[in-house]
Amino acid sequence: MTDDSSGHAVFAERLFDAVQGHLDVAAERLRLEDGARKVLSTHRREVAVSVRVPRDDGSFDVYPGWRIQHNGARGPFKGGLRFHPNASRDEFRCFSALMTWKTALLDVPFGGAKGGVQVDPKSLSVAELERLCRSYLTSIELVIGPYRDIPAPDVNTGPREMAWMYDEYSRSRGDSPAVITGKPVKLGGSLGRDAATGRGALFALDRIARSRRWTREHIRIAVQGFGNAGAWFAELAHQLGYRVIAVSDSRGAVVNGEGLFPHDVLRHKQQTGSVTGFKHGDTIGGDDLIGAECEVLAPAALEESLRVDNAERVRANLVLEIANHPTTPDADRLLHDRGVWVIPDILGSAGGVSVSYLEWVQNLQRERWSEERVNGRLQELMESATDLVLERADEGGVSHRAAAYELAVERVADAGRARGWH
Ligand code: GLU
């Protein structure tokens, strides 16, 4: 192992421990029996595969891949696939558990899983990437299925990759659109899936704003990460009347206290490769966005972007987690002690899997819903989960993360107990 990969292994283990820590706190408060704690803190199945990819030049490569299924008490396993040079078993262990709690909190009838391949997709041609997708799918084919485990997009994967995998699965099993979600709309994907994570986060925020009697125009939002989820969230928040005052990407941030037009920032990013240098704002360092003068800070980038070393600088009253695990447990405590509300990832980032559920339902019924219908259902799902979290946090005098975990863990434990924990 190189220093870099062992460093990453420590990081991935830490991610998993963080999610386990949130489970332990909830299990304690819920007084869960020992058996339940054992089941919920372990993974049901971990499949490790070697993904074989013939290269364009006639050579051959083999990449490590995984599909990790955490818990299926509430329904088929569900969760995304990521292609990343640092992808690892421990990372997938963390994210598959997060999926279990996310689907339970949203009350969609799924369990949790995650998977993918340790590869830099940028090092492959499109034809090689297609072969990688087909080979990965073939190697996990036995453990997935429309009623078994339903993959979806995640980091570095999208509708194109989902289409190849749907096609590969259907070759041997007959047409099976419900085996994977996040497909292109022309192949049974759902309208609204693309914007779903950002839109879902906005529904949660808007519900909270209403409950706190905030006026949208007075709410200044800083969005860390301007990928799919962050960019959609910023654009839709702006359309609803919120003031998006800063956005960032891996190269830096752009800020304008009067408000930015996210659509224009996106066009600038598409033309130049970054949000930095946008002419209607000041370019600052990416990390400086964390200390921006605003009411809402929305981390929508990578894991652990809010840590003890920068959480002190947060000036927002509310942190809305749109990424998976953006806040370390220490930073979480620090923010809680300072009175900053943290809306946890299992709520803030749940819009994607919620619309994946609606896509799956449409596929099983061979129906196609209008975008209004999809968005309307997403709104109901997000608002009722948000209301429950607000209520539980209020009643129990606990953080929103603790409240969300209690609700989710309780539901999974109830389902597991009713099945007899087999
Ligand atoms: N990868 C997304 C997530 O982390 C979506 C998963 C899905 O749609 O199944 O929530």
Coordinates of C-alpha atoms and ligand atoms in Angstrom, one line a residue:
M1 CA 0.0 0.0 0.0
T2 CA 1.3 3.5 -0.8
D3 CA 1.1 6.2 1.8
D4 CA -1.7 7.7 -0.1
S5 CA -3.9 4.6 -0.2
S6 CA -3.2 3.8 3.5
G7 CA -4.2 7.4 4.3
H8 CA -7.3 6.9 2.4
A9 CA -8.1 3.7 4.2
V10 CA -7.9 5.5 7.5
F11 CA -10.2 8.2 6.2
A12 CA -12.7 5.6 4.9
E13 CA -12.7 3.8 8.2
R14 CA -13.3 7.1 10.0
L15 CA -16.3 7.7 7.7
F16 CA -17.8 4.4 8.7
D17 CA -17.1 5.0 12.4
A18 CA -18.9 8.3 12.2
V19 CA -22.1 6.8 10.9
Q20 CA -21.8 3.9 13.4
G21 CA -21.5 6.6 16.1
H22 CA -24.8 8.2 15.1
L23 CA -26.4 4.8 15.2
D24 CA -25.1 4.0 18.7
V25 CA -26.5 7.3 20.1
A26 CA -29.9 6.5 18.6
A27 CA -29.8 2.9 19.8
E28 CA -29.0 4.0 23.3
R29 CA -31.9 6.5 23.4
L30 CA -34.3 4.0 21.9
R31 CA -33.1 1.4 24.4
L32 CA -32.7 -1.1 21.5
E33 CA -32.1 -4.7 22.5
D34 CA -28.6 -6.2 22.0
G35 CA -29.7 -8.3 19.0
A36 CA -31.1 -5.4 17.2
R37 CA -27.9 -3.4 17.8
K38 CA -25.8 -6.3 16.4
V39 CA -27.9 -6.5 13.3
L40 CA -28.1 -2.8 12.6
S41 CA -24.3 -2.3 13.0
T42 CA -23.3 -5.0 10.6
H43 CA -23.7 -5.5 6.8
R44 CA -26.0 -8.1 5.4
R45 CA -23.8 -8.9 2.4
E46 CA -20.5 -7.7 1.0
V47 CA -19.7 -8.7 -2.6
A48 CA -16.1 -8.0 -3.8
V49 CA -15.5 -8.4 -7.5
S50 CA -12.7 -8.0 -10.1
V51 CA -13.9 -5.9 -12.9
R52 CA -12.2 -7.0 -16.1
V53 CA -11.8 -4.4 -18.8
P54 CA -10.3 -4.9 -22.3
R55 CA -8.5 -1.7 -23.2
D56 CA -8.7 -0.1 -26.7
D57 CA -5.0 -0.9 -27.4
G58 CA -5.6 -4.6 -26.9
S59 CA -4.3 -4.8 -23.3
F60 CA -6.4 -5.8 -20.3
D61 CA -7.0 -4.2 -17.0
V62 CA -8.6 -5.5 -13.8
Y63 CA -10.2 -3.1 -11.2
P64 CA -11.5 -3.9 -7.7
G65 CA -15.2 -3.3 -7.3
W66 CA -17.8 -3.9 -4.6
R67 CA -21.5 -4.0 -3.9
I68 CA -22.3 -3.7 -0.2
Q69 CA -25.8 -4.4 1.1
H70 CA -26.3 -3.0 4.6
N71 CA -29.9 -3.8 5.6
G72 CA -33.0 -5.0 3.7
A73 CA -35.5 -5.2 6.5
R74 CA -37.8 -2.5 4.9
G75 CA -37.5 -3.7 1.3
P76 CA -35.0 -4.3 -1.6
F77 CA -31.5 -2.8 -1.0
K78 CA -31.1 0.6 -2.7
G79 CA -28.2 2.9 -3.4
G80 CA -25.8 4.4 -5.8
L81 CA -22.7 3.3 -7.7
R82 CA -19.5 5.4 -7.7
F83 CA -16.4 5.2 -9.8
H84 CA -13.5 6.8 -8.0
P85 CA -9.8 6.1 -7.6
N86 CA -10.2 6.2 -3.8
A87 CA -13.4 4.0 -3.7
S88 CA -13.0 1.3 -1.1
R89 CA -14.9 -1.3 0.9
D90 CA -14.9 0.9 4.0
E91 CA -16.2 3.8 2.1
F92 CA -19.1 1.7 0.7
R93 CA -19.8 0.3 4.2
C94 CA -20.3 3.9 5.4
F95 CA -22.5 5.0 2.5
S96 CA -24.6 1.8 2.4
A97 CA -25.5 2.3 6.0
L98 CA -26.4 6.0 5.3
M99 CA -28.7 4.7 2.6
T100 CA -30.5 2.4 5.1
W101 CA -31.2 5.4 7.3
K102 CA -32.1 7.7 4.4
T103 CA -34.7 5.4 2.9
A104 CA -36.1 4.7 6.3
L105 CA -36.4 8.3 7.2
L106 CA -38.2 9.1 4.0
D107 CA -40.3 6.1 4.5
V108 CA -39.7 4.7 1.0
P109 CA -39.8 0.9 1.0
F110 CA -36.1 0.1 0.5
G111 CA -33.1 -0.9 2.5
G112 CA -29.6 0.5 1.9
A113 CA -26.7 -0.5 -0.3
K114 CA -23.8 1.2 -2.1
G115 CA -21.1 0.1 -4.5
G116 CA -18.9 0.9 -7.4
V117 CA -15.4 0.5 -8.8
Q118 CA -12.0 1.8 -7.7
V119 CA -11.1 3.5 -11.0
D120 CA -10.4 6.9 -12.3
P121 CA -13.1 7.1 -15.1
K122 CA -11.2 10.0 -16.7
S123 CA -8.4 7.5 -17.6
L124 CA -10.8 5.5 -19.8
S125 CA -12.2 6.1 -23.3
V126 CA -16.0 6.0 -23.7
A127 CA -15.8 2.5 -25.1
E128 CA -13.7 1.4 -22.2
L129 CA -16.1 2.9 -19.7
E130 CA -19.0 1.1 -21.4
R131 CA -17.1 -2.2 -21.1
L132 CA -16.3 -1.4 -17.4
C133 CA -20.0 -0.8 -16.7
R134 CA -21.1 -4.0 -18.4
S135 CA -18.4 -6.1 -16.8
Y136 CA -19.2 -4.6 -13.3
L137 CA -22.9 -5.3 -13.8
T138 CA -22.2 -8.9 -14.9
S139 CA -20.1 -9.5 -11.8
I140 CA -22.8 -8.3 -9.4
E141 CA -25.8 -9.6 -11.4
L142 CA -26.6 -12.4 -9.0
V143 CA -27.2 -10.2 -6.0
I144 CA -29.2 -7.4 -7.7
G145 CA -32.6 -7.3 -9.3
P146 CA -35.9 -5.2 -9.2
Y147 CA -36.9 -6.8 -5.9
R148 CA -33.4 -7.5 -4.6
D149 CA -31.1 -4.5 -4.9
I150 CA -31.6 -1.5 -7.2
P151 CA -28.5 0.5 -8.0
A152 CA -28.5 4.2 -9.1
P153 CA -26.1 7.0 -10.0
D154 CA -23.6 8.5 -7.5
V155 CA -20.2 10.2 -7.9
N156 CA -18.9 10.0 -11.5
T157 CA -21.9 8.0 -12.8
G158 CA -25.1 9.2 -14.4
P159 CA -27.9 8.3 -16.9
R160 CA -25.4 7.0 -19.6
E161 CA -23.8 4.5 -17.2
M162 CA -27.2 3.4 -15.9
A163 CA -28.4 2.8 -19.5
W164 CA -25.5 0.5 -20.3
M165 CA -26.1 -1.5 -17.0
Y166 CA -29.8 -1.7 -17.6
D167 CA -29.2 -3.0 -21.0
E168 CA -26.6 -5.6 -19.8
Y169 CA -28.9 -6.9 -17.1
S170 CA -31.9 -7.1 -19.6
R171 CA -29.8 -9.1 -22.1
S172 CA -29.8 -12.2 -19.9
R173 CA -33.0 -11.6 -17.9
G174 CA -35.4 -10.0 -20.3
D175 CA -36.4 -6.3 -20.2
S176 CA -36.0 -5.1 -16.6
P177 CA -36.1 -1.3 -16.3
A178 CA -36.8 -1.5 -12.5
V179 CA -33.4 -3.0 -11.9
I180 CA -31.7 0.4 -11.9
T181 CA -32.8 4.0 -11.4
G182 CA -31.5 7.2 -12.7
K183 CA -31.8 6.0 -16.3
P184 CA -32.2 8.4 -19.3
V185 CA -35.8 9.6 -19.6
K186 CA -36.0 7.9 -23.1
L187 CA -35.2 4.5 -21.4
G188 CA -37.7 4.7 -18.6
G189 CA -35.9 7.2 -16.4
S190 CA -38.2 9.5 -14.4
L191 CA -38.8 13.2 -15.3
G192 CA -37.5 15.2 -12.5
R193 CA -34.8 12.7 -11.4
D194 CA -31.9 14.9 -12.6
A195 CA -32.9 17.9 -10.3
A196 CA -34.3 15.7 -7.5
T197 CA -31.5 16.0 -4.9
G198 CA -31.3 19.8 -5.2
R199 CA -35.1 20.1 -5.3
G200 CA -35.6 17.8 -2.3
A201 CA -33.1 19.8 -0.3
L202 CA -35.0 23.0 -1.2
F203 CA -38.3 21.5 -0.1
A204 CA -36.8 20.7 3.3
L205 CA -35.3 24.2 3.6
D206 CA -38.6 25.9 2.6
R207 CA -40.5 23.8 5.2
I208 CA -38.1 24.9 7.9
A209 CA -38.2 28.5 6.7
R210 CA -42.0 28.4 7.0
S211 CA -42.0 26.9 10.4
R212 CA -39.5 29.6 11.6
R213 CA -41.4 32.4 9.8
W214 CA -38.4 33.3 7.7
T215 CA -39.0 35.5 4.7
R216 CA -37.3 34.0 1.6
E217 CA -35.8 37.3 0.4
H218 CA -34.0 37.7 3.7
I219 CA -32.4 34.3 3.6
R220 CA -28.9 34.4 2.2
I221 CA -27.5 31.1 1.1
A222 CA -24.0 29.9 0.4
V223 CA -23.6 26.7 -1.5
Q224 CA -20.4 24.7 -1.2
G225 CA -20.0 22.5 -4.3
F226 CA -21.6 23.4 -7.7
G227 CA -22.0 19.9 -9.2
N228 CA -25.4 18.5 -10.1
A229 CA -27.1 18.7 -6.6
G230 CA -25.5 22.1 -5.6
A231 CA -26.2 23.8 -9.0
W232 CA -29.9 22.6 -9.1
F233 CA -30.4 23.6 -5.4
A234 CA -29.0 27.1 -6.1
E235 CA -31.0 27.7 -9.2
L236 CA -34.3 26.5 -7.7
A237 CA -33.7 28.4 -4.5
H238 CA -33.1 31.6 -6.5
Q239 CA -36.3 31.0 -8.5
L240 CA -38.3 30.7 -5.3
G241 CA -37.0 34.0 -4.0
Y242 CA -34.0 33.1 -1.8
R243 CA -30.8 35.0 -2.1
V244 CA -27.9 32.8 -3.2
I245 CA -24.9 34.9 -2.3
A246 CA -22.0 32.5 -2.8
V247 CA -21.1 29.3 -4.6
S248 CA -17.9 27.3 -4.8
D249 CA -16.2 24.4 -6.6
S250 CA -12.9 22.7 -6.3
R251 CA -11.0 25.7 -7.6
G252 CA -12.5 28.5 -5.5
A253 CA -15.7 30.4 -4.7
V254 CA -17.6 33.4 -6.1
V255 CA -19.5 35.7 -3.7
N256 CA -21.9 38.7 -4.2
G257 CA -23.8 39.9 -1.1
E258 CA -26.6 41.2 -3.3
G259 CA -27.2 37.8 -4.7
L260 CA -26.0 35.8 -7.7
F261 CA -27.9 34.5 -10.7
P262 CA -27.0 30.8 -10.4
H263 CA -28.0 30.1 -14.0
D264 CA -25.4 32.6 -15.2
V265 CA -22.8 31.2 -12.9
L266 CA -23.5 27.7 -14.3
R267 CA -23.0 29.0 -17.9
H268 CA -19.8 30.6 -16.8
K269 CA -18.7 27.3 -15.3
Q270 CA -19.6 25.4 -18.4
Q271 CA -17.5 27.8 -20.5
T272 CA -14.5 28.1 -18.3
G273 CA -14.5 25.0 -16.2
S274 CA -15.0 26.8 -12.9
V275 CA -17.3 29.3 -11.0
T276 CA -14.2 31.4 -10.2
G277 CA -13.7 34.5 -12.3
F278 CA -17.5 35.1 -12.7
K279 CA -17.8 38.8 -13.4
H280 CA -20.8 39.7 -11.3
G281 CA -19.1 38.6 -8.0
D282 CA -15.8 38.5 -6.2
T283 CA -13.6 35.4 -6.4
I284 CA -12.4 34.1 -3.0
G285 CA -10.8 30.9 -1.8
G286 CA -13.1 27.8 -1.7
D287 CA -12.7 27.4 2.1
D288 CA -13.5 31.1 2.7
L289 CA -17.1 30.4 1.6
I290 CA -17.6 28.5 4.9
G291 CA -17.2 31.8 6.8
A292 CA -19.5 33.8 4.4
E293 CA -22.0 36.1 6.0
C294 CA -25.3 34.2 5.4
E295 CA -28.2 32.5 7.1
V296 CA -27.9 29.1 5.3
L297 CA -24.7 27.2 4.5
A298 CA -25.3 24.2 2.2
P299 CA -22.4 21.8 1.8
A300 CA -23.1 20.0 -1.4
A301 CA -19.6 18.7 -2.3
L302 CA -17.6 15.9 -0.7
E303 CA -17.3 14.1 2.6
E304 CA -15.9 15.9 5.6
S305 CA -15.9 19.5 4.3
L306 CA -16.9 20.8 7.7
R307 CA -14.4 19.9 10.3
V308 CA -13.2 21.2 13.7
D309 CA -10.6 23.3 12.0
N310 CA -13.2 25.3 9.9
A311 CA -16.6 24.9 11.7
E312 CA -15.7 27.7 14.1
R313 CA -15.9 30.1 11.1
V314 CA -19.5 29.2 10.2
R315 CA -21.7 32.3 10.5
A316 CA -24.9 30.7 9.2
N317 CA -27.7 29.8 11.6
L318 CA -28.5 26.7 9.6
V319 CA -26.3 24.1 7.8
L320 CA -28.2 22.1 5.2
E321 CA -26.3 19.0 4.3
I322 CA -26.9 18.1 0.6
A323 CA -23.7 16.0 0.3
N324 CA -23.3 12.6 2.0
H325 CA -21.5 13.0 5.3
P326 CA -20.1 16.5 4.9
T327 CA -19.7 17.2 8.6
T328 CA -17.4 15.3 10.9
P329 CA -18.8 14.3 14.3
D330 CA -16.6 16.8 16.2
A331 CA -17.6 19.6 13.9
D332 CA -21.2 18.5 14.3
R333 CA -20.9 18.8 18.1
L334 CA -19.2 22.1 17.8
L335 CA -22.0 23.5 15.6
H336 CA -24.7 22.1 17.9
D337 CA -23.0 23.7 21.0
R338 CA -22.9 27.1 19.1
G339 CA -26.7 26.8 18.4
V340 CA -26.3 26.3 14.7
W341 CA -29.0 24.0 13.3
V342 CA -27.6 21.1 11.2
I343 CA -30.1 19.5 8.9
P344 CA -28.5 16.0 8.4
D345 CA -27.6 14.4 5.1
I346 CA -30.1 11.6 5.6
L347 CA -32.8 14.3 5.2
G348 CA -31.1 17.0 3.1
S349 CA -29.7 14.7 0.4
A350 CA -32.7 12.3 0.3
G351 CA -34.4 13.9 -2.7
G352 CA -32.4 11.7 -5.2
V353 CA -33.4 8.4 -3.7
S354 CA -37.0 9.6 -3.3
V355 CA -37.4 10.2 -7.0
S356 CA -35.5 6.9 -7.6
Y357 CA -38.3 5.3 -5.7
L358 CA -40.9 7.1 -8.0
E359 CA -38.9 5.9 -11.0
W360 CA -39.0 2.3 -9.8
V361 CA -42.8 2.5 -9.2
Q362 CA -43.3 3.9 -12.7
N363 CA -41.1 1.1 -14.2
L364 CA -42.9 -1.6 -12.3
Q365 CA -46.3 -0.3 -13.5
R366 CA -45.0 0.5 -17.0
E367 CA -46.3 4.1 -16.5
R368 CA -44.8 7.5 -17.1
W369 CA -45.8 10.3 -14.8
S370 CA -45.7 14.0 -15.6
E371 CA -43.0 16.1 -14.0
E372 CA -45.6 17.9 -11.9
R373 CA -46.8 14.6 -10.4
V374 CA -43.2 13.5 -9.6
N375 CA -42.3 16.9 -8.0
G376 CA -45.6 16.9 -6.1
R377 CA -44.9 13.4 -4.6
L378 CA -41.3 14.5 -3.9
Q379 CA -42.6 17.5 -2.0
E380 CA -44.9 15.4 0.1
L381 CA -42.2 12.9 1.0
M382 CA -39.6 15.6 1.9
E383 CA -42.1 17.7 3.8
S384 CA -43.5 14.9 6.0
A385 CA -39.9 13.7 6.8
T386 CA -38.9 17.3 7.6
D387 CA -41.9 17.8 9.9
L388 CA -41.2 14.6 11.8
V389 CA -37.5 15.5 12.3
L390 CA -38.4 19.0 13.5
E391 CA -41.1 17.7 15.9
R392 CA -38.8 14.9 17.3
A393 CA -35.9 17.3 17.8
D394 CA -38.2 19.7 19.6
E395 CA -39.8 17.2 21.8
G396 CA -36.7 15.3 22.7
G397 CA -34.4 18.4 23.0
V398 CA -31.9 16.7 20.7
S399 CA -30.1 17.8 17.5
H400 CA -31.9 17.3 14.2
R401 CA -29.4 14.6 13.3
A402 CA -30.1 12.7 16.5
A403 CA -33.8 13.1 15.8
A404 CA -33.5 11.9 12.2
Y405 CA -31.4 8.9 13.2
E406 CA -33.9 8.0 16.0
L407 CA -36.8 8.0 13.5
A408 CA -34.9 6.0 10.9
V409 CA -33.4 3.4 13.3
E410 CA -36.7 2.9 15.0
R411 CA -38.4 2.1 11.7
V412 CA -35.6 -0.3 10.6
A413 CA -35.6 -2.0 14.0
D414 CA -39.4 -2.4 13.9
A415 CA -39.3 -3.9 10.5
G416 CA -36.5 -6.3 11.4
R417 CA -38.1 -7.3 14.6
A418 CA -41.4 -8.1 12.8
R419 CA -39.5 -10.3 10.3
G420 CA -37.7 -12.1 13.1
W421 CA -34.3 -10.7 12.2
H422 CA -33.5 -13.4 9.7
Ligands
GLU1 N1 -26.6 8.2 -4.8 C1 -27.7 8.9 -4.3 C2 -27.7 9.0 -2.8 O1 -26.6 8.9 -2.2 C3 -29.0 8.3 -4.9 C4 -29.2 6.8 -4.6 C5 -30.5 6.2 -5.3 O2 -31.1 7.0 -6.0 O3 -30.7 5.0 -5.0 O4 -28.7 9.2 -2.2

